[in-house]
Amino acid sequence: MSLFEGYWPAWLGAIALAVVCLGVFLGTGRFLGVAGMLSRLLRPRETERLRALESGLADAETLARAMEEAARAEFGAACDAVPALAERSDAPAARPLPAAVPRPPWIALLVFVLCVALGGLLSAALSGTLSIRWDLGPAYERLLAAGPGAWALLFLGGLLVGFGTQMAGGCTSGHGLSGCSRLQPASLLATACFFGTAVLLSLLLSGLAA
Amino acid sequence: MKTTLTLGGCGLLLGFSLSRTGFTDYGELSRMFAFADLRMLWVFAGAVGLCAAGFFLVDRRLFRPTRRIHPGVVPGGILFGAGWVLCGACPVVPLIQLGEGKLAALFTLLGVALGTLLYRRVHARLLRFDTGACDS
Amino acid sequence: MAAKQCPHSSGCPLFATFQVRSFLRIWQMNYCDATFERCARYQRIIEGKEVPLSLMPNGKELPETGASKKK
């Protein structure tokens, strides 16, 4: 088996993808999810605005204090009328808040996307398959279309992929890898749906092409 | 900085390994969907299994169900699956294909970008269903 | 009469914070346990937008307080 020629055996691919998924989580505190990252990448101003709003609120004490000030401003004297709750000994400062993980800066998302493309470039270069081409190979031509017709289908397919992944709330990395491995209900269902649909449609196309 | 380096390194590995595994090759992909060649299915299943083990070792609370099923999950999944067969790509793939020199992926990428942006409008104005989470 | 509860309570980071300070439960009394549709966070989710941690139910953004520096 060669690392750079032919396709990898299943065990190697599985290990590599798992390293990516776990690596992202351990290194950023967030789960790998390309659909979500693309969505944020396409909205640079909003992404940075949200990041700026959240900076400084990463620890529970600061958040609680800020909320108290806001409560005074909003409700005034009514705050004092709230029935007292015995202050708990397990104070919030000891535990990090759920959403306290800082959002990645927009530039990090751009770096991710560029590195993904670079990974493809390296792979093709090292395996001797790097070449500029405007088609997707014989299988695509046989099952779907060639030339400009193929480009139109690629665009349409891309549209469905972009739209569908946003609607479902994730893609093969977000739902498929990060979600299913943690047994998340939405991810298991979403993965079954997109895989199932892909298999059925594939079957249909093979039947039509035969 | 740590985030940027992590995403850079993992992005590189992701692009490289999806390319070396065959997820950017329509022929390999259609073989997977036809169950004619189970290799790529095993890649996916294996990765999910390894991630499960990894997440379990890190923190069992990661398995708490936070991603709940909402009205967009099933129709969105169906649309995505259909699109996947039509363009041979899940969202990350056209980026890798471009790196490999398959410039036709520009059309795919354009579609993905527009579809992503379009959905936001459609959800805000028409669909307006509850996705159930502040931190999706 | 059953009280209406915001369906996001279990996932909302602000709701979690309300639980540990009695003072803050005034937010919960006015929004989460009552007319949660008025909550700006809930509205954002229905619109499909991202919700920053700093957004309070009344639509105002929390300013930074104390000596916290940008991480």
Coordinates of C-alpha atoms in Angstrom, one line a residue:
Chain A
M1 CA 0.0 0.0 0.0
S2 CA 1.3 3.4 -0.9
L3 CA 0.4 6.6 1.0
F4 CA 0.3 8.5 -2.2
E5 CA -0.9 6.2 -5.0
G6 CA -4.2 4.6 -5.4
Y7 CA -6.8 5.0 -2.8
W8 CA -6.3 4.5 0.9
P9 CA -7.6 1.4 2.7
A10 CA -10.6 1.9 5.0
W11 CA -8.7 1.8 8.2
L12 CA -6.3 4.6 7.2
G13 CA -9.1 6.9 6.0
A14 CA -11.1 6.3 9.2
I15 CA -8.1 7.1 11.4
A16 CA -7.3 10.3 9.4
L17 CA -10.9 11.6 9.6
A18 CA -11.2 10.8 13.3
V19 CA -8.0 12.7 14.0
V20 CA -9.5 15.7 12.1
C21 CA -12.8 15.6 14.0
L22 CA -11.3 15.0 17.5
G23 CA -8.4 17.4 16.7
V24 CA -10.8 20.3 15.9
F25 CA -12.7 19.7 19.1
L26 CA -9.6 19.5 21.3
G27 CA -8.0 22.4 19.6
T28 CA -10.9 24.8 19.4
G29 CA -13.5 23.5 21.8
R30 CA -16.1 23.4 19.0
F31 CA -17.3 20.5 16.8
L32 CA -16.2 20.1 13.2
G33 CA -19.0 21.1 10.9
V34 CA -18.2 22.4 7.5
A35 CA -21.7 23.6 6.6
G36 CA -21.8 25.9 9.6
M37 CA -18.3 27.1 8.9
L38 CA -19.2 27.9 5.3
S39 CA -22.2 29.8 6.5
R40 CA -20.1 31.9 8.8
L41 CA -17.4 32.4 6.2
L42 CA -20.0 33.9 3.8
R43 CA -21.0 36.4 6.4
P44 CA -17.8 38.0 7.6
R45 CA -19.2 41.2 9.1
E46 CA -21.8 39.4 11.2
T47 CA -19.3 36.7 12.3
E48 CA -16.9 39.3 13.6
R49 CA -19.7 41.4 15.1
L50 CA -20.9 38.4 17.1
R51 CA -17.4 37.6 18.2
A52 CA -16.9 41.2 19.4
L53 CA -20.1 41.1 21.3
E54 CA -19.2 37.9 23.1
S55 CA -15.6 38.7 23.9
G56 CA -15.2 39.4 27.6
L57 CA -18.2 37.3 28.5
A58 CA -16.3 34.0 28.5
D59 CA -16.4 33.5 32.2
A60 CA -19.5 32.9 34.3
E61 CA -18.8 35.6 36.9
T62 CA -18.5 38.3 34.3
L63 CA -21.7 37.1 32.6
A64 CA -23.6 37.0 35.8
R65 CA -22.5 40.4 36.9
A66 CA -23.3 41.9 33.5
M67 CA -26.8 40.3 33.7
E68 CA -27.4 41.7 37.1
E69 CA -26.6 45.2 35.9
A70 CA -28.9 44.7 33.0
A71 CA -31.7 43.5 35.3
R72 CA -31.4 46.6 37.4
A73 CA -31.6 48.8 34.3
E74 CA -34.6 46.9 33.0
F75 CA -36.7 46.2 36.1
G76 CA -35.4 48.6 38.6
A77 CA -36.8 48.1 42.1
A78 CA -38.7 45.0 41.2
C79 CA -35.5 43.0 41.3
D80 CA -35.5 43.3 45.1
A81 CA -39.0 41.7 45.3
V82 CA -37.8 38.4 43.7
P83 CA -38.1 35.6 46.3
A84 CA -34.7 34.8 47.6
L85 CA -33.0 31.6 46.6
A86 CA -30.4 30.3 49.0
E87 CA -27.1 31.1 47.4
R88 CA -25.6 27.8 46.3
S89 CA -22.3 26.6 47.5
D90 CA -21.4 25.4 44.0
A91 CA -21.0 28.9 42.7
P92 CA -21.1 29.5 39.0
A93 CA -17.5 30.7 38.9
A94 CA -16.4 27.1 39.5
R95 CA -18.1 25.7 36.4
P96 CA -17.7 27.1 32.9
L97 CA -20.9 28.2 31.2
P98 CA -22.1 26.1 28.3
A99 CA -21.7 28.6 25.6
A100 CA -18.5 30.2 26.9
V101 CA -16.4 28.8 24.1
P102 CA -15.1 31.7 22.0
R103 CA -16.1 31.7 18.3
P104 CA -13.4 31.2 15.8
P105 CA -12.3 34.5 14.2
W106 CA -13.4 34.8 10.6
I107 CA -9.8 34.6 9.4
A108 CA -9.4 31.2 11.0
L109 CA -12.4 30.0 8.9
L110 CA -10.7 31.3 5.8
V111 CA -7.4 29.6 6.7
F112 CA -9.4 26.3 7.2
V113 CA -10.9 26.5 3.7
L114 CA -7.7 27.4 2.1
C115 CA -5.9 24.6 3.9
V116 CA -8.6 22.1 2.8
A117 CA -7.9 23.1 -0.8
L118 CA -4.2 22.9 -0.2
G119 CA -4.6 19.4 1.2
G120 CA -6.3 18.4 -2.1
L121 CA -3.5 20.0 -4.1
L122 CA -0.8 18.1 -2.1
S123 CA -2.7 14.8 -2.5
A124 CA -3.0 15.2 -6.2
A125 CA 0.5 16.4 -6.6
L126 CA 2.0 13.5 -4.6
S127 CA -0.1 10.9 -6.3
G128 CA 0.7 12.3 -9.8
T129 CA -2.9 13.0 -10.6
L130 CA -2.7 16.8 -10.5
S131 CA -4.1 18.1 -13.7
I132 CA -6.4 21.0 -14.8
R133 CA -9.6 19.6 -16.1
W134 CA -13.2 20.9 -16.5
D135 CA -15.0 17.5 -16.1
L136 CA -15.5 15.1 -13.3
G137 CA -14.5 11.9 -15.0
P138 CA -16.2 9.1 -17.0
A139 CA -18.5 7.9 -14.2
Y140 CA -20.2 11.3 -14.0
E141 CA -20.5 11.5 -17.7
R142 CA -22.1 8.1 -17.9
L143 CA -24.6 8.7 -15.1
L144 CA -25.4 12.3 -15.6
A145 CA -24.0 14.5 -18.3
A146 CA -20.9 16.0 -20.0
G147 CA -19.7 19.4 -21.0
P148 CA -21.8 22.5 -20.1
G149 CA -24.8 20.3 -19.2
A150 CA -22.6 18.8 -16.5
W151 CA -21.7 22.3 -15.2
A152 CA -25.3 23.2 -14.9
L153 CA -26.0 20.0 -12.9
L154 CA -23.0 20.7 -10.7
F155 CA -24.4 24.1 -9.9
L156 CA -27.9 22.7 -9.3
G157 CA -26.5 20.0 -7.1
G158 CA -24.4 22.5 -5.2
L159 CA -27.5 24.6 -4.7
L160 CA -29.3 21.7 -3.2
V161 CA -26.3 20.8 -1.0
G162 CA -25.9 24.3 0.3
F163 CA -29.6 24.8 0.9
G164 CA -30.2 21.3 2.3
T165 CA -27.3 21.3 4.7
Q166 CA -28.4 24.6 6.2
M167 CA -32.0 23.4 6.5
A168 CA -30.9 20.2 8.2
G169 CA -28.4 22.0 10.4
G170 CA -25.3 20.2 9.3
C171 CA -23.5 18.1 6.7
T172 CA -21.4 14.9 6.6
S173 CA -18.9 16.3 9.0
G174 CA -21.3 18.1 11.3
H175 CA -24.1 15.6 11.5
G176 CA -22.3 12.6 10.1
L177 CA -19.1 12.7 12.0
S178 CA -19.4 15.0 15.0
G179 CA -23.1 14.3 15.6
C180 CA -23.5 10.6 15.0
S181 CA -20.4 9.7 17.0
R182 CA -22.1 11.4 19.9
L183 CA -25.4 9.7 19.2
Q184 CA -27.2 13.0 18.7
P185 CA -30.8 12.4 17.6
A186 CA -30.9 15.1 14.9
S187 CA -27.6 13.9 13.4
L188 CA -28.6 10.2 13.3
L189 CA -31.8 11.1 11.5
A190 CA -30.2 13.6 9.2
T191 CA -27.5 11.2 8.2
A192 CA -30.0 8.4 7.5
C193 CA -32.0 10.8 5.3
F194 CA -29.1 12.1 3.2
F195 CA -27.5 8.8 2.8
G196 CA -30.8 7.1 2.1
T197 CA -31.7 9.7 -0.5
A198 CA -28.3 9.5 -2.1
V199 CA -28.5 5.7 -2.4
L200 CA -32.0 5.8 -3.9
L201 CA -31.2 8.6 -6.4
S202 CA -28.0 6.8 -7.4
L203 CA -29.9 3.6 -8.0
L204 CA -32.4 5.5 -10.2
L205 CA -29.6 7.1 -12.2
S206 CA -27.9 3.8 -12.7
G207 CA -31.1 2.3 -13.9
L208 CA -31.6 5.2 -16.4
A209 CA -28.1 5.1 -17.6
A210 CA -28.2 1.3 -18.3
Chain B
M1 CA -3.9 31.7 17.4
K2 CA -4.4 28.2 18.7
T3 CA -7.7 28.1 16.9
T4 CA -6.3 29.2 13.6
L5 CA -3.4 26.7 13.8
T6 CA -5.7 23.9 14.7
L7 CA -8.1 24.7 11.9
G8 CA -5.3 25.1 9.4
G9 CA -3.7 21.8 10.3
C10 CA -6.9 19.9 10.5
G11 CA -8.1 21.5 7.3
L12 CA -4.9 20.3 5.5
L13 CA -5.4 16.8 6.8
L14 CA -9.1 16.8 6.0
G15 CA -8.4 17.9 2.4
F16 CA -5.6 15.4 2.0
S17 CA -7.3 12.4 3.5
L18 CA -10.7 12.9 1.7
S19 CA -8.8 13.2 -1.5
R20 CA -6.7 10.1 -0.8
T21 CA -9.7 8.2 0.3
G22 CA -11.7 8.8 -2.8
F23 CA -14.5 11.2 -1.7
T24 CA -13.6 13.6 -4.4
D25 CA -13.9 11.0 -7.2
Y26 CA -17.4 10.6 -8.6
G27 CA -16.7 7.1 -9.7
E28 CA -15.7 6.0 -6.2
L29 CA -18.6 7.8 -4.7
S30 CA -21.2 6.2 -6.9
R31 CA -19.7 2.8 -6.1
M32 CA -20.2 3.6 -2.5
F33 CA -23.9 4.6 -3.0
A34 CA -24.4 1.5 -5.1
F35 CA -22.9 -0.7 -2.3
A36 CA -20.6 -2.1 -5.0
D37 CA -17.5 -1.2 -3.0
L38 CA -17.9 -0.9 0.7
R39 CA -14.4 0.6 1.3
M40 CA -15.6 4.2 1.6
L41 CA -18.6 3.2 3.8
W42 CA -16.1 1.6 6.1
V43 CA -14.0 4.7 6.1
F44 CA -17.1 6.7 7.3
A45 CA -18.3 4.1 9.8
G46 CA -14.8 3.6 11.1
A47 CA -14.3 7.3 11.6
V48 CA -17.6 7.6 13.4
G49 CA -16.7 4.7 15.7
L50 CA -13.3 6.1 16.4
C51 CA -14.7 9.6 17.1
A52 CA -17.3 8.0 19.4
A53 CA -14.5 6.3 21.4
G54 CA -12.5 9.5 21.5
F55 CA -15.4 11.7 22.6
F56 CA -16.4 9.1 25.2
L57 CA -12.9 9.2 26.7
V58 CA -12.8 13.0 26.7
D59 CA -16.2 13.6 28.4
R60 CA -19.3 11.5 28.7
R61 CA -21.5 14.6 28.8
L62 CA -20.8 15.2 25.2
F63 CA -23.3 12.5 24.5
R64 CA -26.1 14.4 26.1
P65 CA -28.7 15.0 23.4
T66 CA -28.4 18.7 22.6
R67 CA -29.1 18.5 18.9
R68 CA -32.7 17.8 18.8
I69 CA -34.8 16.9 15.8
H70 CA -36.5 19.9 14.3
P71 CA -38.7 20.3 11.2
G72 CA -35.8 21.0 8.9
V73 CA -33.8 17.8 9.6
V74 CA -35.7 15.4 7.3
P75 CA -36.4 17.7 4.3
G76 CA -33.0 19.2 4.6
G77 CA -31.4 15.8 4.6
I78 CA -33.3 14.7 1.6
L79 CA -32.4 17.8 -0.4
F80 CA -28.7 17.4 0.6
G81 CA -28.7 13.8 -0.4
A82 CA -30.2 14.6 -3.8
G83 CA -27.7 17.3 -4.3
W84 CA -24.8 15.1 -3.3
V85 CA -25.6 12.7 -6.1
L86 CA -26.0 15.5 -8.6
C87 CA -22.7 17.1 -7.9
G88 CA -20.8 14.4 -6.1
A89 CA -20.0 16.7 -3.2
C90 CA -20.8 17.4 0.3
P91 CA -20.0 21.0 1.2
V92 CA -16.2 20.5 1.8
V93 CA -15.6 18.5 -1.4
P94 CA -15.6 21.2 -4.1
L95 CA -12.8 23.0 -2.2
I96 CA -10.7 19.9 -2.3
Q97 CA -11.5 19.2 -6.0
L98 CA -10.3 22.7 -6.8
G99 CA -7.0 21.9 -5.2
E100 CA -6.8 18.8 -7.3
G101 CA -7.3 20.8 -10.4
K102 CA -10.9 19.8 -11.1
L103 CA -12.0 23.3 -12.0
A104 CA -15.6 22.2 -12.8
A105 CA -15.9 22.3 -9.0
L106 CA -16.2 26.1 -9.3
F107 CA -19.8 25.5 -10.4
T108 CA -20.4 23.3 -7.5
L109 CA -18.9 25.7 -5.1
L110 CA -20.9 28.6 -6.5
G111 CA -24.1 26.6 -6.0
V112 CA -23.2 25.6 -2.5
A113 CA -22.5 29.2 -1.6
L114 CA -25.7 30.5 -3.1
G115 CA -27.7 27.7 -1.6
T116 CA -26.3 28.5 1.8
L117 CA -27.1 32.2 1.6
L118 CA -30.5 31.6 0.0
Y119 CA -31.6 29.3 2.8
R120 CA -31.2 32.0 5.4
R121 CA -33.6 34.3 3.5
V122 CA -36.1 31.5 3.0
H123 CA -36.0 30.5 6.6
A124 CA -36.4 34.0 7.9
R125 CA -39.3 34.9 5.6
L126 CA -41.1 31.7 4.9
L127 CA -40.3 28.8 7.1
R128 CA -39.7 30.4 10.6
F129 CA -39.6 27.1 12.4
D130 CA -37.9 26.6 15.7
T131 CA -34.5 24.8 15.4
G132 CA -34.5 24.4 19.2
A133 CA -31.0 25.7 20.1
C134 CA -29.3 29.0 20.9
D135 CA -25.9 27.5 20.1
S136 CA -26.5 25.5 16.9
Chain C
M1 CA -53.2 26.4 35.0
A2 CA -49.9 25.1 33.5
A3 CA -47.2 27.7 33.1
K4 CA -45.9 28.1 29.6
Q5 CA -42.2 27.4 29.4
C6 CA -39.7 28.4 26.7
P7 CA -38.8 25.2 24.9
H8 CA -35.1 26.3 24.8
S9 CA -34.7 26.5 28.6
S10 CA -32.5 23.4 28.7
G11 CA -30.2 24.7 26.1
C12 CA -30.1 28.4 26.7
P13 CA -26.9 29.6 28.4
L14 CA -28.7 32.6 30.0
F15 CA -31.3 30.4 31.5
A16 CA -28.6 28.3 33.1
T17 CA -27.1 31.5 34.6
F18 CA -30.5 32.6 35.9
Q19 CA -30.6 29.5 38.1
V20 CA -27.6 30.3 40.2
R21 CA -28.5 33.9 41.2
S22 CA -31.8 34.7 42.8
F23 CA -31.6 38.3 41.6
L24 CA -31.5 37.1 38.0
R25 CA -34.6 35.0 38.1
I26 CA -36.5 38.2 37.4
W27 CA -35.6 37.6 33.8
Q28 CA -37.0 34.1 33.9
M29 CA -40.2 35.3 35.5
N30 CA -40.8 37.9 32.9
Y31 CA -39.7 35.9 29.8
C32 CA -38.9 32.2 30.0
D33 CA -41.8 31.2 32.3
A34 CA -44.3 33.6 30.8
T35 CA -44.4 35.1 27.3
F36 CA -41.2 33.6 25.9
E37 CA -42.2 34.7 22.4
R38 CA -41.2 38.2 23.4
C39 CA -37.6 37.0 24.1
A40 CA -35.2 38.5 21.6
R41 CA -33.2 35.3 21.7
Y42 CA -36.2 33.1 20.9
Q43 CA -37.1 35.5 18.0
R44 CA -33.6 35.3 16.6
I45 CA -33.8 31.5 16.5
I46 CA -37.1 31.5 14.7
E47 CA -35.6 33.8 12.2
G48 CA -32.7 31.4 11.7
K49 CA -30.1 33.8 12.9
E50 CA -27.2 33.2 15.2
V51 CA -27.7 34.3 18.8
P52 CA -24.7 35.9 20.6
L53 CA -24.2 35.1 24.3
S54 CA -24.6 38.8 25.0
L55 CA -28.1 39.1 23.8
M56 CA -30.6 39.6 26.6
P57 CA -34.3 38.7 26.4
N58 CA -35.3 42.4 26.1
G59 CA -33.2 42.8 23.0
K60 CA -30.3 44.7 24.5
E61 CA -26.7 43.6 24.3
L62 CA -24.7 43.1 27.4
P63 CA -21.7 45.4 27.6
E64 CA -18.4 44.1 28.9
T65 CA -18.1 44.6 32.6
G66 CA -15.3 44.4 35.1
A67 CA -11.7 43.9 34.1
S68 CA -12.3 41.2 31.5
K69 CA -10.0 41.5 28.6
K70 CA -10.8 40.3 25.1
K71 CA -9.6 36.7 24.8

